CSV table of C-alpha atoms and ligand atoms in Angstrom, one decimal:
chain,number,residue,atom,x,y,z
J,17,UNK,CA,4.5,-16.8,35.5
J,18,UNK,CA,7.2,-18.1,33.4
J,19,UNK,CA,10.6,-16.1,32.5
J,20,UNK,CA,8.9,-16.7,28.8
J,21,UNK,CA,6.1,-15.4,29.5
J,22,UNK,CA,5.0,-11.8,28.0
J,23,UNK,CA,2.1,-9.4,28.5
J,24,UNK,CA,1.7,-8.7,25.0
J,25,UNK,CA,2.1,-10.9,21.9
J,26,UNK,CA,2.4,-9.2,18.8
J,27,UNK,CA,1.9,-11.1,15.8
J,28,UNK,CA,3.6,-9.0,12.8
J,29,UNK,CA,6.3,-6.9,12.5
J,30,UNK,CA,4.9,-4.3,10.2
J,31,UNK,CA,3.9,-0.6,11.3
J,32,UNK,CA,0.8,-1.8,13.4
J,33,UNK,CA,2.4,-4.1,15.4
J,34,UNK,CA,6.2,-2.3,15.4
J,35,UNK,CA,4.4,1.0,16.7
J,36,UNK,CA,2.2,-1.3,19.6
J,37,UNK,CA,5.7,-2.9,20.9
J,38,UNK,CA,7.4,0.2,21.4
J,39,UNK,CA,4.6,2.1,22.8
J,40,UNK,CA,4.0,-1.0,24.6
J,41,UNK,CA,7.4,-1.2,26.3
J,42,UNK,CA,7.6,2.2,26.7
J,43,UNK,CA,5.1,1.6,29.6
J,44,UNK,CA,6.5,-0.9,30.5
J,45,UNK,CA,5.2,-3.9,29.6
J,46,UNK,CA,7.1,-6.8,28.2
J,47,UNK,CA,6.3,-7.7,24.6
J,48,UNK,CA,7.4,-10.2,22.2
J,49,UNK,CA,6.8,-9.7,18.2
J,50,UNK,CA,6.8,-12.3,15.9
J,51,UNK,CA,6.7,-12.5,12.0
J,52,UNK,CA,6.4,-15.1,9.6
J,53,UNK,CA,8.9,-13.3,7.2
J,54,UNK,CA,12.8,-13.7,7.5
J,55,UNK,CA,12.8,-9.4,8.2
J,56,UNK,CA,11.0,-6.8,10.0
J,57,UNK,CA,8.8,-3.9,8.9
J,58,UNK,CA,6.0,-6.0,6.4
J,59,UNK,CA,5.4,-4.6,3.1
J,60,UNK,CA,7.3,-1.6,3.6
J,61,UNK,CA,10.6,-3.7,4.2
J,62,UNK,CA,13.7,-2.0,2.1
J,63,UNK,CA,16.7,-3.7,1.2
J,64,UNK,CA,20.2,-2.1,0.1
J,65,UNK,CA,21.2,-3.6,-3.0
J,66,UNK,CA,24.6,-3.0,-4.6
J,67,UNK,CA,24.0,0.5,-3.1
J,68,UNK,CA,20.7,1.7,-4.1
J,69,UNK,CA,17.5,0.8,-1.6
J,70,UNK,CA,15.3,-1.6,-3.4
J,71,UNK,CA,11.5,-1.7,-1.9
J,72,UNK,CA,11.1,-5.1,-1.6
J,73,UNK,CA,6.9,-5.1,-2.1
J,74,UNK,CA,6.4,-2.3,-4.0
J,75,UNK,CA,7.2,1.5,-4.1
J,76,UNK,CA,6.2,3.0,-0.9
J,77,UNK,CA,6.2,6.7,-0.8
J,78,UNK,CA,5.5,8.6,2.7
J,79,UNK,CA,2.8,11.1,2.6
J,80,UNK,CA,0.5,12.5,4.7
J,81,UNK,CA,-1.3,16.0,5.6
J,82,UNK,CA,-1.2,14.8,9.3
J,83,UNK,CA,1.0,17.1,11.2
J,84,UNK,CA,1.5,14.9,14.3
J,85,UNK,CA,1.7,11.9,12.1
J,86,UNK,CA,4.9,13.8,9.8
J,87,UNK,CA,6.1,15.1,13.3
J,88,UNK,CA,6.0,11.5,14.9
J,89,UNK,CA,7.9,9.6,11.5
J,90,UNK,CA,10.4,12.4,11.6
J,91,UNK,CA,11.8,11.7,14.9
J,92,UNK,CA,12.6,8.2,13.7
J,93,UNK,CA,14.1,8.9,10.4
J,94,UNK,CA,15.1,12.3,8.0
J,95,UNK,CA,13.2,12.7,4.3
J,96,UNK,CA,14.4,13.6,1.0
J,97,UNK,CA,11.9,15.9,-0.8
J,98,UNK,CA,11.2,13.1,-3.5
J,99,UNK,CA,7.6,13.7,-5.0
J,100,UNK,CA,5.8,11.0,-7.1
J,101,UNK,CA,5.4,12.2,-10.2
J,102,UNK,CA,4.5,8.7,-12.1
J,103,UNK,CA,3.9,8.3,-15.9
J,104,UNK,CA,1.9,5.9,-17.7
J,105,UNK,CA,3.0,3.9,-20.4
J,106,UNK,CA,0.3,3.2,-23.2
J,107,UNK,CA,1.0,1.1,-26.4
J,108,UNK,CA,4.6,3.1,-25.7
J,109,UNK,CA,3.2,6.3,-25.9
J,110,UNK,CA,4.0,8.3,-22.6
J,111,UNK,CA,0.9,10.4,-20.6
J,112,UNK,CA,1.3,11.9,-17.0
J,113,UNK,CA,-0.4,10.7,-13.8
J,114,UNK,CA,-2.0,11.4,-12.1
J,115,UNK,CA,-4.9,12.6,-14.8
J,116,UNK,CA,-3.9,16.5,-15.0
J,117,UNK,CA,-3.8,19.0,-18.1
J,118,UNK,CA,-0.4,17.6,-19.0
J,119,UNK,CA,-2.3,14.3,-19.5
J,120,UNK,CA,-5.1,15.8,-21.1
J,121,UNK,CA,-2.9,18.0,-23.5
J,122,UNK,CA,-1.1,15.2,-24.9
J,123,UNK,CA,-4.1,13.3,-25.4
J,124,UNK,CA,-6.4,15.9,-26.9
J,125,UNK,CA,-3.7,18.3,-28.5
J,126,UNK,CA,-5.3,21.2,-26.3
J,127,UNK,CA,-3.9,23.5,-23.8
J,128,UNK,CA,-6.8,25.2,-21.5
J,129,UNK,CA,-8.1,24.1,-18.3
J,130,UNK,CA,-11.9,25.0,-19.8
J,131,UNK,CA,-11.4,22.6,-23.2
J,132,UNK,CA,-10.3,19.9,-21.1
J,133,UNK,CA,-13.7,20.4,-18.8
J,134,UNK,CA,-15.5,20.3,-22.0
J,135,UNK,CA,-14.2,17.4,-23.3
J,136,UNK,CA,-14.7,15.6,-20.0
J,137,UNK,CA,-18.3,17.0,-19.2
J,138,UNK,CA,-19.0,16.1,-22.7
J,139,UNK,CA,-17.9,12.1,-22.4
J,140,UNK,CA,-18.9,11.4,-18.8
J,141,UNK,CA,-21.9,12.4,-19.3
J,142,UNK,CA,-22.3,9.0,-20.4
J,143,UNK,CA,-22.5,7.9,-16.5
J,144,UNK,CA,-25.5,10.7,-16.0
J,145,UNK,CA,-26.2,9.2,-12.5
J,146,UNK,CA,-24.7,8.6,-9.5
J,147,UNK,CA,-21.4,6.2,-10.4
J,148,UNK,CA,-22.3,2.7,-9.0
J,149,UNK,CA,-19.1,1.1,-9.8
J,150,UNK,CA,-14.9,1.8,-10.7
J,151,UNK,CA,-15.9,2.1,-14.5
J,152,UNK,CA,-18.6,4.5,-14.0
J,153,UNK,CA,-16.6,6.4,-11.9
J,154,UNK,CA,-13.6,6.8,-13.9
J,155,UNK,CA,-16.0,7.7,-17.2
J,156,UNK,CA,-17.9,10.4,-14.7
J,157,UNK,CA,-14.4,11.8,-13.7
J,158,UNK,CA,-12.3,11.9,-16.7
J,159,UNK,CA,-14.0,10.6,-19.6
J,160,UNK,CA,-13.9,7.6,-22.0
J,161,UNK,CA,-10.6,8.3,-23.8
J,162,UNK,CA,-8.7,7.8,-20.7
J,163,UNK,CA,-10.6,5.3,-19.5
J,164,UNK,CA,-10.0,3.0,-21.8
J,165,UNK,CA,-6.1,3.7,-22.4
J,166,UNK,CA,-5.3,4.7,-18.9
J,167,UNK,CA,-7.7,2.5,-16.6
J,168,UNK,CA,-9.5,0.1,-18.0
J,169,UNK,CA,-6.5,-2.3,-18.8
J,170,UNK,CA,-4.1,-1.1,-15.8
J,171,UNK,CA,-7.4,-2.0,-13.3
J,172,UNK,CA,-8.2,-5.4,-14.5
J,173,UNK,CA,-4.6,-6.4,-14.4
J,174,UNK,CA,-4.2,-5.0,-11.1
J,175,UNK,CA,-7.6,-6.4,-9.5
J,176,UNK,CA,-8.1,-9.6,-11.8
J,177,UNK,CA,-11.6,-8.0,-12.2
J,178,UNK,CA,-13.7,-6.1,-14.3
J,179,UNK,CA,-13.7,-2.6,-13.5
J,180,UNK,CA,-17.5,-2.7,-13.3
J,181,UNK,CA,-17.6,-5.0,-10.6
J,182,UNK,CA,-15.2,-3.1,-8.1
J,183,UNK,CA,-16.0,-0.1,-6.2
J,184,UNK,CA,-16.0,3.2,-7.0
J,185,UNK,CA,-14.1,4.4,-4.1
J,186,UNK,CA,-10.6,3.1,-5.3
J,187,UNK,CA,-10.3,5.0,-8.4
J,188,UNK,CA,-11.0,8.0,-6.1
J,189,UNK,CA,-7.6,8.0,-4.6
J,190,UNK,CA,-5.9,9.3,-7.8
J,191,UNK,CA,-6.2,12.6,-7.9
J,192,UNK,CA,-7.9,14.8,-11.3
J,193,UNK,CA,-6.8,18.3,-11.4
J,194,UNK,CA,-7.1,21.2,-14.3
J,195,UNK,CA,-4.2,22.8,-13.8
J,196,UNK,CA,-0.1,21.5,-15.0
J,197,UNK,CA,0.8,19.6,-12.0
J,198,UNK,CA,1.2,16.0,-11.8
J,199,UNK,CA,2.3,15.5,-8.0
J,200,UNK,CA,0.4,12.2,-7.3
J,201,UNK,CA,-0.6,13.1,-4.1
J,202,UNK,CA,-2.3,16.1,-2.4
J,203,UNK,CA,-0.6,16.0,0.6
J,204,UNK,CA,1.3,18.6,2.8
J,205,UNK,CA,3.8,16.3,3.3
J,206,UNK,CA,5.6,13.9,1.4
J,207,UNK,CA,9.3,11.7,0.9
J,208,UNK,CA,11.4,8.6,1.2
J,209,UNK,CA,13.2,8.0,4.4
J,210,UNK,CA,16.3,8.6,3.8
J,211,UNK,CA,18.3,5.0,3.5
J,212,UNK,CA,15.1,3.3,3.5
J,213,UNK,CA,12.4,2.0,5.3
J,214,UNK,CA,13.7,-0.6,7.3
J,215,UNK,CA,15.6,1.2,9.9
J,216,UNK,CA,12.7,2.5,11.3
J,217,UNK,CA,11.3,-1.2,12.4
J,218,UNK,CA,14.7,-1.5,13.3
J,219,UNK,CA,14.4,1.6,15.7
J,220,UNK,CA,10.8,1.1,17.1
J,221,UNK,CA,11.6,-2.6,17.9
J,222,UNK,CA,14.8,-2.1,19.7
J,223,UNK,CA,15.2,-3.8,22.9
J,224,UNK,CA,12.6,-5.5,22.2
J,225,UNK,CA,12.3,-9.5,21.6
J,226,UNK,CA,11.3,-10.4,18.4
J,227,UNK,CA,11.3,-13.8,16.8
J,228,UNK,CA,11.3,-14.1,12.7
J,229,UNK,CA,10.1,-16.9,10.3
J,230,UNK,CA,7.7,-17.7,13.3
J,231,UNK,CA,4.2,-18.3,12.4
J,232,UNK,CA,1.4,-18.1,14.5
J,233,UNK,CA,-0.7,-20.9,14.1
J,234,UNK,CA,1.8,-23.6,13.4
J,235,UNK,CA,4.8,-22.6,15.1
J,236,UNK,CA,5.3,-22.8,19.5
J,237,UNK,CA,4.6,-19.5,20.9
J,238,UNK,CA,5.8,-18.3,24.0
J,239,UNK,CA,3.0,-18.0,26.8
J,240,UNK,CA,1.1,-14.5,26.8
J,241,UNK,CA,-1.5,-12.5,28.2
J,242,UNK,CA,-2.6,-10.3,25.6
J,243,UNK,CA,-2.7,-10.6,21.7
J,244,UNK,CA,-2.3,-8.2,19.0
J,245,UNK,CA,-3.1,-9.7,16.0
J,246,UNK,CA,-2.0,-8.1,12.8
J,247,UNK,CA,-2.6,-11.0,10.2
J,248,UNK,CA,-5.4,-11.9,7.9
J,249,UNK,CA,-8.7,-11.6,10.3
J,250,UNK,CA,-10.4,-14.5,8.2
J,251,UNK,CA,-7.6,-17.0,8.9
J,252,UNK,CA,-7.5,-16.0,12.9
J,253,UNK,CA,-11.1,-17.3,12.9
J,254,UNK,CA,-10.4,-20.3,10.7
J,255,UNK,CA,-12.1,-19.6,7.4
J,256,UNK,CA,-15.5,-20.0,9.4
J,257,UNK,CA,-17.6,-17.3,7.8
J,258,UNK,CA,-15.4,-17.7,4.4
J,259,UNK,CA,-12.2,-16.7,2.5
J,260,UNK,CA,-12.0,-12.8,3.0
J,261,UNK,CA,-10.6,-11.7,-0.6
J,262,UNK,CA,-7.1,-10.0,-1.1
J,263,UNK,CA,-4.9,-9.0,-3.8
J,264,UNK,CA,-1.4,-9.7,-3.9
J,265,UNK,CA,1.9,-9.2,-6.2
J,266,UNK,CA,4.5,-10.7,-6.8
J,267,UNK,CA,7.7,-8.9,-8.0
J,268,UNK,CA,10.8,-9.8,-10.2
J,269,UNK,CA,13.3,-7.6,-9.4
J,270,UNK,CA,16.5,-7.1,-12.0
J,271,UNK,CA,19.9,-5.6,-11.1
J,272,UNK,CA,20.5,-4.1,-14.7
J,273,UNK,CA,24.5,-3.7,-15.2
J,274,UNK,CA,25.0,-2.0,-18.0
J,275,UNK,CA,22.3,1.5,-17.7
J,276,UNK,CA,22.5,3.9,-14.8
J,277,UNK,CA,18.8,5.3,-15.6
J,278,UNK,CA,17.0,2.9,-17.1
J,279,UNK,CA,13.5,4.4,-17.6
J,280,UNK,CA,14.1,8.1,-16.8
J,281,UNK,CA,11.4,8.0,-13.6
J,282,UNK,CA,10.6,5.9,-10.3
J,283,UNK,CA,7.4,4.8,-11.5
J,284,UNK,CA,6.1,3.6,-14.8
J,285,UNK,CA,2.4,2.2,-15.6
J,286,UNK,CA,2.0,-0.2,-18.2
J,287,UNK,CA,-1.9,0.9,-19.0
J,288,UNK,CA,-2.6,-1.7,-21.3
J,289,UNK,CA,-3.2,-5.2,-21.3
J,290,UNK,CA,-1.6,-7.1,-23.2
J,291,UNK,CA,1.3,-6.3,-21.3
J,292,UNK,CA,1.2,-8.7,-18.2
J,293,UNK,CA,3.2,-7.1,-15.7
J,294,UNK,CA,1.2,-3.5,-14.4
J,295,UNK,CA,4.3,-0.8,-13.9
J,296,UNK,CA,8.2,-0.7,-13.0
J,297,UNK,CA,9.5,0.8,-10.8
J,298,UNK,CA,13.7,1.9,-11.2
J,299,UNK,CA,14.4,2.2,-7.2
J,300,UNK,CA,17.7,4.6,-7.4
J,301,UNK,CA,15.1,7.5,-8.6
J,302,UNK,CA,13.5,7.7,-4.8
J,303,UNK,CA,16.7,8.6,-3.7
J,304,UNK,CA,18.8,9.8,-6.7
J,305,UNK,CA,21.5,7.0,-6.0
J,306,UNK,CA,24.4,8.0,-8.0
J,307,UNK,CA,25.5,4.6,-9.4
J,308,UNK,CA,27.0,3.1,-12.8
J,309,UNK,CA,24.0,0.3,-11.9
J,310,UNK,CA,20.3,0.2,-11.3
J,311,UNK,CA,17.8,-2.0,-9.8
J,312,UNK,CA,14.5,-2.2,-11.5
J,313,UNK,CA,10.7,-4.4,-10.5
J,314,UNK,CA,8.2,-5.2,-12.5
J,315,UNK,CA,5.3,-6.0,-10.7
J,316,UNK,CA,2.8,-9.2,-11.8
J,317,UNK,CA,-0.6,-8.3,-10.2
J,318,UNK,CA,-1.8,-12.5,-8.6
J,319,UNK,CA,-4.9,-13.9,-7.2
J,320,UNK,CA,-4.6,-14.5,-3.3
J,321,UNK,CA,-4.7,-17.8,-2.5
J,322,UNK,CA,-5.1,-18.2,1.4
J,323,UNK,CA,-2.1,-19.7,3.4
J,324,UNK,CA,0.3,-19.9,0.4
J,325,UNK,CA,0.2,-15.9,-1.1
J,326,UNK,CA,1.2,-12.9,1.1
J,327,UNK,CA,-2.5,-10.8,1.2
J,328,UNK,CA,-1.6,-7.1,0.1
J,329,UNK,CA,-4.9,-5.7,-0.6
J,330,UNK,CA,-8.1,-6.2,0.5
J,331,UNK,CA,-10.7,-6.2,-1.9
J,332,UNK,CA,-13.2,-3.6,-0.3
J,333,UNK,CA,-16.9,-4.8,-2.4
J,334,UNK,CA,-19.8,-5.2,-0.8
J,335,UNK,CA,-20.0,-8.7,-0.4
J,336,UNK,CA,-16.3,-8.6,1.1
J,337,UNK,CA,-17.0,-6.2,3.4
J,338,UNK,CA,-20.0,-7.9,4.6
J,339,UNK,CA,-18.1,-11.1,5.4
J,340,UNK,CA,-15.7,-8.6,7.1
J,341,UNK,CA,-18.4,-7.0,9.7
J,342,UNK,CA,-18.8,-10.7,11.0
J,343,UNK,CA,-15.5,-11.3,11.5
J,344,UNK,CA,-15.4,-7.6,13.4
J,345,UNK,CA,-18.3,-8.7,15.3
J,346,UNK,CA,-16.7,-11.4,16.9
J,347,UNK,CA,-12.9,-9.4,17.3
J,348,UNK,CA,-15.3,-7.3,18.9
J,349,UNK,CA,-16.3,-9.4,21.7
J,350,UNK,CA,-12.9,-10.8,22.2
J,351,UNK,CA,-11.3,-9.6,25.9
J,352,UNK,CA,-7.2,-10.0,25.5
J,353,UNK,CA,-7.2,-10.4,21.7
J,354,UNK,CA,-7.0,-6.9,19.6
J,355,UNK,CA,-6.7,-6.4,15.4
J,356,UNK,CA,-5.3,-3.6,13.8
J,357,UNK,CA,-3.8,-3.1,10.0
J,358,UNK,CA,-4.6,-3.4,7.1
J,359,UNK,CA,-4.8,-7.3,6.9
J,360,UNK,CA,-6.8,-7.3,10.4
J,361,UNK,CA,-8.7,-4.3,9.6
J,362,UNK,CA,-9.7,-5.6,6.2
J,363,UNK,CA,-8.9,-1.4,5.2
J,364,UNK,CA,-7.3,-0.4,2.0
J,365,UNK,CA,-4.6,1.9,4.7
J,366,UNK,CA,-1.7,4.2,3.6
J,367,UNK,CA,1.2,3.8,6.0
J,368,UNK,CA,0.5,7.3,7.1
J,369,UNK,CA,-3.4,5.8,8.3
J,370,UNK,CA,-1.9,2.7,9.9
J,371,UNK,CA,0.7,4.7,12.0
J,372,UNK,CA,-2.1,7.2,12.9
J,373,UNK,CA,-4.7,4.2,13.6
J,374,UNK,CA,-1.9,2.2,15.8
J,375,UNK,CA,-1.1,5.7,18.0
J,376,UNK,CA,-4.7,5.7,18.3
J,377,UNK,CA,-5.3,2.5,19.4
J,378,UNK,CA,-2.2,2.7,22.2
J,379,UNK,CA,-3.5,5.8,23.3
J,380,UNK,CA,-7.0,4.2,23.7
J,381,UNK,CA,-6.1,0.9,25.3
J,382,UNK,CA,-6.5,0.2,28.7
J,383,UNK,CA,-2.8,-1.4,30.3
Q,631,LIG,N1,-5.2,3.3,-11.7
Q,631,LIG,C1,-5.3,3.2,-13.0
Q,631,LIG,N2,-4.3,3.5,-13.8
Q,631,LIG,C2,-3.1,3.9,-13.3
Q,631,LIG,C3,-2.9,4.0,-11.9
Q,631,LIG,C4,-4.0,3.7,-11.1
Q,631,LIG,O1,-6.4,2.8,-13.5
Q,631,LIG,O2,-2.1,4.2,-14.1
Q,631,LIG,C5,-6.4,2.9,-10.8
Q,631,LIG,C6,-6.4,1.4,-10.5
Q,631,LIG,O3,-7.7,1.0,-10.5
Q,631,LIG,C7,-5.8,1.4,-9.1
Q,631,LIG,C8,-6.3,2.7,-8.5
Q,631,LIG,O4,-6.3,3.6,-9.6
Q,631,LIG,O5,-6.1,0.3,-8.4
Q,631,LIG,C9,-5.6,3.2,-7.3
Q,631,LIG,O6,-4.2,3.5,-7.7
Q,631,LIG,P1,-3.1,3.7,-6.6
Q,631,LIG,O7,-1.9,4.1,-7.4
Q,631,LIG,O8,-3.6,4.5,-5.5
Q,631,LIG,O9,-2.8,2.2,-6.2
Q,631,LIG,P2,-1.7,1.6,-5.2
Q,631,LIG,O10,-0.8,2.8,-4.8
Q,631,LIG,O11,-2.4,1.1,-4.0
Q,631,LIG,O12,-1.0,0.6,-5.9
């Protein structure tokens, strides 16, 4: 063996592959990441900007319900106690998120849990059966008034599709709750690494060799035994059973000189569609940066095109996912060669899931 050559081969340096290569080394082995990006740490890559941390691909809020998942992040890095608490932004009139009975207040001028339910029960029953689809879903959980001003508009931007022809199961990670409470998430745990994101890539890959703006199938790799693969699963196999189908976004992000709040909140949904970009996000509220400044995003929802976009979603229909179990059955098969992520997994993963599925996959693997 040559002095280049590794046991392991990670190809990304987002959570997946970060948490292999330490675990990896930790045992022992000797592991070399690469990236295709000019920076570590994948979506989740923070960047300090005249003093505030600006999320690079998106706002990514930490939360989980998994104590040895909270334990594990927390010897890495500390939290602040921010809580999403996101508003939505219709025709400039301002409604809560997630759907909760500040939401349903303003919209209905009521107060009570039970004339909420009413209203609800009384509009979904629209969808009487079992919701096939992201529309009947959202009219069986929350009704045809916020629907169409909350959902409707915000969804097809976001997906480029109608809302009838994705899958239910998406519009089931927002939470709907009767009582005055508009924390996003329902977990046990939640927060923003305090100073960002980035330093814990910076942390799990230390000592460790990694090689940026390197691409795996065009650039000269170093000789390996082992492979984990963290890309697209479609392009490892070369497109042969088809384009798997992601979403991606692209950002424009503003320094904006002259406000030191500039919406009043992290995150803001734009719920209809005429306007094209799908929310903004002001990046100095995840970590109350005092500053004279701010940074702000706006986010313009794209269609994937394979090779030239960065995948962020994957589109989780039926006829994805079926072209997904044949790429699975073949990563099955494979000896030295191992997927895990989102992008490889073809899942719709919080980072708290990937970290979990990665820890899982180290403690499984056979060195
Ligand atoms: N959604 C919506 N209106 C909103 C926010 C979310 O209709 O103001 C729907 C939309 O279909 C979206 C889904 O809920 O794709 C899941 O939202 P989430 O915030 O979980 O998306 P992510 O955090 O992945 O961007």
């Amino acid at each position: 063996m040559t002095r280049t050559s590794f046991d392991y081969l990670i190809v990304g340096a987002g959570f997946f592959g970060s948490i292999c290569a330490n675990e990896l080394k930790k045992r022992g082995k000797r592991v070399c990441v690469i990236d295709s990006r000019n920076h570590i740490g994948g979506n989740c890559y923070t960047e300090k900007r005249d003093g505030i941390q600006v999320h690079i691909y998106g706002p990514h809020i930490f939360h989980t319900s998994n104590e040895r998942i909270w334990k594990w992040i927390n010897q890495l890095v500390s939290f602040n106690n921010f809580t999403l608490r996101p508003v939505a932004n219709y025709k400039g009139s301002i409604y809560s998120l997630p759907f909760n009975m500040w939401t349903f207040s303003k919209l209905w001028d009521i107060s009570l849990p039970e004339e909420a339910k009413a209203i609800i029960e009384s509009q979904g029953s629209a969808v009487p059966n079992e919701p096939q689809n992201l529309e009947e879903q959202a009219i069986k959980l929350v009704g045809t008034d916020i629907y169409h001003k909350l959902i409707k508009g915000y969804t097809q931007k976001q997906w480029g599709k109608e809302p009838a022809s994705l899958p239910a199961s998406i519009i089931k990670r927002l939470p709907v709750r009767f009582t005055y409470d508009n924390n996003y998430f329902n977990d046990k745990y939640q927060g923003i690494p305090i100073g960002g994101y980035t330093q814990i890539f910076e942390k799990l890959l230390e000592g460790i060799e990694v090689r940026l703006n390197t691409d795996f199938f065009t650039d000269t790799l170093p000789g390996y035994d082992n492979l984990i693969y963290t890309g697209p699963i479609d392009r490892y196999y070369g497109y042969k059973y088809g384009e798997l189908e992601y979403k991606t976004t692209q950002f424009d992000h503003r320094l904006i000189k002259s406000t030191s709040n500039y919406q009043g909140v992290a995150m803001m949904n734009f719920t209809d569609i005429e306007v094209p970009y799908t929310r903004i996000i002001e990046h100095k509220h995840f970590e109350n940066t005092p500053s004279d400044h701010t940074w702000i995003s706006y986010e313009y929802p794209s269609q994937y095109q394979a090779m030239k976009t960065e995948p962020f979603y994957p589109v989780n229909d039926t006829y994805n996912n079926e072209m997904y179990a044949k790429y699975k059955s073949l990563a099955e098969k494979e000896n030295k060669v191992f997927f895990g992520g989102r992008l490889a997994e073809y899942k719709y993963y919080d980072m708290h899931q990937v970290i979990e599925s990665a820890l899982d996959f180290i403690s499984n693997h056979k060195l």
